[in-house]
């Protein structure tokens, strides 16, 4: 297995039109979760990926497992429980830029994951462990599981890629600051957005944020700058890779996960830090042109086309 990731994936109910949620009468069902977004993105680009979690023994849980497995992601370590339901959330979209989400995930099946359920061999056998800051926010047990997975990765020499992916609705800020910085210090690659970097370091400049994260223990820091690309540094090389122009912004959700998938794909292909960051920017720019968290994740040939100077996902293919 090249990559293993873990965390909660939920059913997303997206409205059929851009109005406040109270005026919506119809919804479309989707699968959404930062970790499975990354896993599916990597699988589409030809990599072997595994995801573990806990799902409710209910129709939504079966739907998620079938969906993720159907994209070529290994789900052999996913557990099922009768003790809690699969998480659900609703998206409210009033304009392409104005989006809110409403979670129904408290005491969900995934929040019952435990450190004792971790398969150390599964994590230790991967080249890369992808971790987000969402899982340790779900429950104290999930926090313990996260640190057990990090410990297993360190023990077996598995590279750790950490995306803080802060969900403020899940965290007490003081606890978030402490826990996420502890994880950052263990990461080989740290992928915060600007706002997340400011929160974790108290700095307001991407160079200063990266420097602070490196001094705290991270092997490399990549600060995502949205449409402006990303700043990177590992203490030896540093710089900024520009973003790719986006023809039409349709749905910004999932852009960060797309970046992570592209960046990890670059690492797996042996690319140096600047090239991997550029690949992450390319995937992120493609994802935001399609509605849905995973629907816009590109195949490897689409990414290569964009990196080679093409337009990526063409409007009309004849």
Coordinates of C-alpha atoms in Angstrom, one line a residue:
X1 CA 0.0 0.0 0.0
X2 CA 1.4 3.4 -0.9
X3 CA -0.8 5.5 1.3
X4 CA -3.0 4.9 4.4
X5 CA -5.4 7.5 5.8
X6 CA -8.1 7.4 8.4
X7 CA -11.0 9.4 9.7
X8 CA -14.7 10.1 9.5
X9 CA -16.6 10.1 6.2
X10 CA -20.2 11.2 6.1
X11 CA -23.2 11.4 3.8
X12 CA -23.5 14.9 2.5
X13 CA -26.9 16.2 1.5
X14 CA -26.4 19.1 -0.9
X15 CA -29.3 21.3 -1.9
X16 CA -30.6 21.4 -5.5
X17 CA -30.4 25.2 -5.7
X18 CA -28.5 28.1 -4.2
X19 CA -30.8 29.5 -1.6
X20 CA -30.9 29.5 2.2
X21 CA -31.4 26.0 3.5
X22 CA -34.9 26.7 4.9
X23 CA -36.1 27.3 1.3
X24 CA -34.6 24.1 -0.1
X25 CA -37.0 21.2 -1.0
X26 CA -34.7 18.8 -2.7
X27 CA -31.2 17.4 -1.9
X28 CA -28.6 15.3 -3.7
X29 CA -26.8 12.6 -1.8
X30 CA -23.0 12.6 -1.8
X31 CA -20.1 11.0 0.1
X32 CA -17.8 13.5 1.8
X33 CA -14.9 13.3 4.1
X34 CA -11.4 15.0 3.9
X35 CA -9.5 11.7 4.2
X36 CA -11.6 9.8 1.7
X37 CA -11.4 12.8 -0.7
X38 CA -7.6 12.4 -0.5
X39 CA -7.8 8.7 -0.8
X40 CA -10.1 8.7 -3.9
X41 CA -8.0 11.5 -5.4
X42 CA -4.9 9.3 -5.1
X43 CA -6.6 6.2 -6.4
X44 CA -7.8 8.2 -9.5
X45 CA -4.2 9.1 -10.1
X46 CA -3.2 5.5 -10.0
X47 CA -1.9 5.0 -6.5
X48 CA -2.7 2.2 -4.0
X49 CA -4.6 3.6 -1.0
X50 CA -6.2 2.3 2.2
X51 CA -8.7 4.1 4.5
X52 CA -9.9 3.0 7.9
X53 CA -12.8 4.3 10.0
X54 CA -15.9 3.1 11.7
X55 CA -19.4 3.3 10.1
X56 CA -22.9 2.7 11.4
X57 CA -24.6 -0.5 10.6
X58 CA -27.1 1.4 8.5
X59 CA -27.9 2.3 4.9
X60 CA -25.6 5.4 4.9
X61 CA -22.7 3.3 6.3
X62 CA -23.1 0.7 3.6
X63 CA -23.4 3.4 0.9
X64 CA -20.2 5.1 2.0
X65 CA -18.2 1.8 2.1
X66 CA -19.5 0.8 -1.3
X67 CA -18.7 4.2 -2.8
X68 CA -15.2 4.4 -1.4
X69 CA -14.4 0.8 -2.3
X70 CA -15.8 1.4 -5.8
X71 CA -13.2 4.1 -6.4
X72 CA -10.4 1.5 -5.8
X73 CA -9.7 2.4 -2.1
X74 CA -9.0 -0.5 0.2
X75 CA -11.6 -0.6 3.0
X76 CA -10.6 -3.9 4.6
X77 CA -9.8 -2.1 8.0
X78 CA -13.2 -0.3 8.1
X79 CA -15.2 -1.4 11.1
X80 CA -19.0 -1.4 11.5
X81 CA -20.9 -0.7 14.7
X82 CA -24.5 -1.1 15.9
X83 CA -23.8 1.4 18.8
X84 CA -24.1 4.7 16.7
X85 CA -25.2 6.0 13.3
X86 CA -23.2 7.1 10.4
X87 CA -22.6 10.9 10.4
X88 CA -24.6 13.2 8.1
X89 CA -24.2 16.8 7.2
X90 CA -26.0 19.4 5.1
X91 CA -24.5 22.0 2.8
X92 CA -26.1 25.4 2.3
X93 CA -24.8 27.3 -0.7
X94 CA -26.2 30.7 -1.4
X95 CA -23.5 31.6 -4.0
X96 CA -20.3 29.9 -5.3
X97 CA -18.4 31.7 -2.6
X98 CA -20.9 31.6 0.3
X99 CA -21.2 28.1 1.7
X100 CA -22.1 26.9 5.2
X101 CA -22.2 23.3 6.5
X102 CA -24.3 21.9 9.3
X103 CA -23.0 18.7 10.9
X104 CA -25.0 15.9 12.5
X105 CA -22.0 13.9 13.7
X106 CA -21.9 14.2 17.5
X107 CA -21.5 10.6 18.9
X108 CA -21.5 9.2 15.4
X109 CA -20.0 5.8 14.6
X110 CA -16.6 7.3 13.7
X111 CA -16.3 9.1 17.0
X112 CA -16.3 5.6 18.6
X113 CA -13.0 4.6 16.9
X114 CA -10.4 3.4 19.5
X115 CA -6.7 3.2 19.7
X116 CA -6.9 -0.5 20.5
X117 CA -8.5 -1.1 17.1
X118 CA -5.5 0.2 15.2
X119 CA -3.7 -2.3 12.9
X120 CA -0.1 -1.2 13.3
X121 CA 1.0 -3.5 10.4
X122 CA -1.5 -1.7 8.1
X123 CA -0.1 1.7 9.0
X124 CA 3.5 0.6 9.1
X125 CA 3.4 -1.1 5.8
X126 CA 2.5 2.1 3.9
X127 CA 4.9 4.6 2.4
X128 CA 2.9 7.6 3.6
X129 CA 0.4 8.1 6.4
X130 CA -2.0 11.0 5.7
X131 CA -3.5 12.5 8.8
X132 CA -5.9 15.4 9.3
X133 CA -6.8 17.5 12.4
X134 CA -10.4 16.4 12.1
X135 CA -10.0 12.9 13.6
X136 CA -8.5 14.0 16.9
X137 CA -11.3 16.5 17.4
X138 CA -14.0 13.8 17.2
X139 CA -13.5 12.4 20.7
X140 CA -10.8 11.7 23.3
X141 CA -10.6 8.1 22.0
X142 CA -10.1 9.3 18.4
X143 CA -7.4 11.6 19.7
X144 CA -5.7 8.6 21.3
X145 CA -6.1 6.6 18.0
X146 CA -4.5 9.5 16.1
X147 CA -1.4 9.5 18.2
X148 CA -1.2 5.7 18.1
X149 CA -1.2 5.9 14.3
X150 CA 1.5 8.5 14.4
X151 CA 3.6 6.4 16.8
X152 CA 3.2 3.4 14.5
X153 CA 4.3 5.5 11.5
X154 CA 7.4 6.7 13.3
X155 CA 8.3 3.2 14.4
X156 CA 8.1 1.8 10.9
X157 CA 9.6 4.7 9.0
X158 CA 6.3 5.7 7.3
X159 CA 6.3 9.3 6.1
X160 CA 3.7 11.5 7.8
X161 CA 1.7 14.1 5.8
X162 CA -0.4 16.3 8.1
X163 CA -3.2 18.6 7.0
X164 CA -4.6 20.4 10.0
X165 CA -8.0 20.8 8.3
X166 CA -9.4 22.7 11.3
X167 CA -13.1 22.3 11.9
X168 CA -13.9 25.0 14.5
X169 CA -17.3 23.5 15.2
X170 CA -15.5 20.5 16.7
X171 CA -12.8 22.1 18.8
X172 CA -12.1 24.1 21.9
X173 CA -9.5 26.6 20.6
X174 CA -7.1 26.0 23.5
X175 CA -7.2 22.2 23.0
X176 CA -6.9 22.5 19.2
X177 CA -3.8 24.7 19.5
X178 CA -2.1 22.2 21.8
X179 CA -3.1 19.0 20.0
X180 CA -2.5 20.2 16.4
X181 CA 0.9 21.7 17.3
X182 CA 1.9 18.3 18.9
X183 CA 0.9 16.5 15.7
X184 CA 2.7 19.2 13.5
X185 CA 5.9 18.5 15.4
X186 CA 5.8 14.9 14.4
X187 CA 5.0 15.5 10.7
X188 CA 7.4 15.1 7.9
X189 CA 5.2 17.4 5.8
X190 CA 2.8 19.9 7.2
X191 CA 0.0 21.4 4.9
X192 CA -1.8 24.3 6.6
X193 CA -3.8 27.1 5.0
X194 CA -2.9 30.7 5.9
X195 CA -5.5 31.0 8.6
X196 CA -4.5 27.7 10.1
X197 CA -0.9 28.6 10.0
X198 CA -1.6 31.9 11.8
X199 CA -3.6 30.1 14.5
X200 CA -0.9 27.5 15.1
X201 CA 2.1 29.9 15.1
X202 CA 0.8 33.4 15.8
X203 CA 2.6 34.6 12.7
X204 CA 1.0 36.4 9.8
X205 CA 3.5 35.8 7.0
X206 CA 3.8 32.5 5.2
X207 CA 7.7 32.6 5.5
X208 CA 7.4 33.2 9.2
X209 CA 4.8 30.5 9.6
X210 CA 6.9 27.9 7.8
X211 CA 10.0 28.9 9.8
X212 CA 8.1 28.5 13.1
X213 CA 6.7 25.1 12.1
X214 CA 10.1 23.8 11.1
X215 CA 11.7 25.0 14.3
X216 CA 8.9 23.2 16.2
X217 CA 9.8 19.9 14.5
X218 CA 8.0 19.6 11.2
X219 CA 10.2 18.3 8.4
X220 CA 8.8 20.6 5.7
X221 CA 5.9 23.2 5.7
X222 CA 3.7 24.0 2.7
X223 CA 1.5 27.0 3.4
X224 CA -1.5 27.0 1.0
X225 CA -2.3 30.5 -0.3
X226 CA -5.5 29.8 -2.2
X227 CA -5.5 31.2 -5.8
X228 CA -2.0 32.5 -5.2
X229 CA -0.5 29.0 -4.9
X230 CA 1.6 27.8 -2.0
X231 CA 4.8 28.7 -0.2
X232 CA 7.1 25.9 0.8
X233 CA 10.2 25.4 2.9
X234 CA 12.1 22.5 4.3
X235 CA 15.0 24.5 5.7
X236 CA 17.2 23.9 2.7
X237 CA 15.0 25.1 -0.2
X238 CA 12.1 27.5 -0.1
X239 CA 9.9 29.4 -2.5
X240 CA 6.4 30.0 -3.8
X241 CA 4.7 28.0 -6.5
X242 CA 2.0 30.0 -8.2
X243 CA -1.6 28.7 -8.5
X244 CA -3.2 27.8 -11.8
X245 CA -5.9 30.0 -13.2
X246 CA -9.4 28.8 -12.6
X247 CA -11.8 29.3 -15.5
X248 CA -15.0 29.1 -13.4
X249 CA -15.2 28.7 -9.6
X250 CA -18.0 26.2 -9.1
X251 CA -17.4 24.7 -5.6
X252 CA -14.4 25.6 -3.4
X253 CA -15.1 22.7 -1.0
X254 CA -12.5 19.9 -1.4
X255 CA -9.8 22.1 -2.9
X256 CA -7.5 21.6 0.0
X257 CA -8.0 17.8 -0.1
X258 CA -7.3 17.9 -3.9
X259 CA -4.1 19.8 -3.1
X260 CA -3.1 17.1 -0.6
X261 CA -3.8 14.3 -3.1
X262 CA -1.7 16.0 -5.8
X263 CA 1.1 16.8 -3.4
X264 CA 1.3 13.3 -2.1
X265 CA 1.1 11.9 -5.6
X266 CA 4.2 14.0 -6.4
X267 CA 6.0 12.7 -3.4
X268 CA 5.2 9.1 -4.4
X269 CA 6.6 9.8 -7.9
X270 CA 9.9 11.0 -6.4
X271 CA 9.4 14.7 -7.1
X272 CA 11.3 17.4 -5.2
X273 CA 9.3 19.7 -2.9
X274 CA 8.6 22.5 -5.5
X275 CA 7.3 20.0 -8.1
X276 CA 5.1 18.2 -5.6
X277 CA 3.7 21.6 -4.5
X278 CA 3.0 22.5 -8.1
X279 CA 1.2 19.2 -8.7
X280 CA -0.9 19.9 -5.6
X281 CA -1.8 23.4 -7.0
X282 CA -2.8 21.8 -10.3
X283 CA -5.2 19.3 -8.7
X284 CA -6.7 21.9 -6.4
X285 CA -7.4 24.2 -9.4
X286 CA -9.2 21.4 -11.2
X287 CA -11.3 20.3 -8.2
X288 CA -12.9 23.8 -7.7
X289 CA -14.3 23.7 -11.2
X290 CA -16.8 20.9 -10.5
X291 CA -19.6 20.6 -7.9
X292 CA -19.0 18.1 -5.2
X293 CA -16.1 17.0 -3.0
X294 CA -14.8 14.1 -5.1
X295 CA -16.6 14.5 -8.4
X296 CA -13.9 16.9 -9.7
X297 CA -10.9 14.9 -8.7
X298 CA -8.9 14.3 -11.8
X299 CA -7.2 11.3 -13.4
X300 CA -3.4 11.5 -13.7
X301 CA -3.5 12.3 -17.4
X302 CA -5.6 15.4 -16.7
X303 CA -3.1 16.6 -14.2
X304 CA -0.2 15.9 -16.5
X305 CA -2.0 17.9 -19.3
X306 CA -2.4 20.9 -17.0
X307 CA 1.2 20.7 -15.8
X308 CA 2.4 20.6 -19.4
X309 CA 0.6 23.8 -20.2
X310 CA -2.8 22.6 -21.2
X311 CA -6.1 23.7 -19.8
X312 CA -6.7 20.6 -17.7
X313 CA -10.4 19.7 -17.8
X314 CA -11.7 20.9 -21.2
X315 CA -15.2 22.2 -21.6
X316 CA -15.9 20.1 -24.7
X317 CA -14.1 17.0 -25.8
X318 CA -14.6 16.1 -29.5

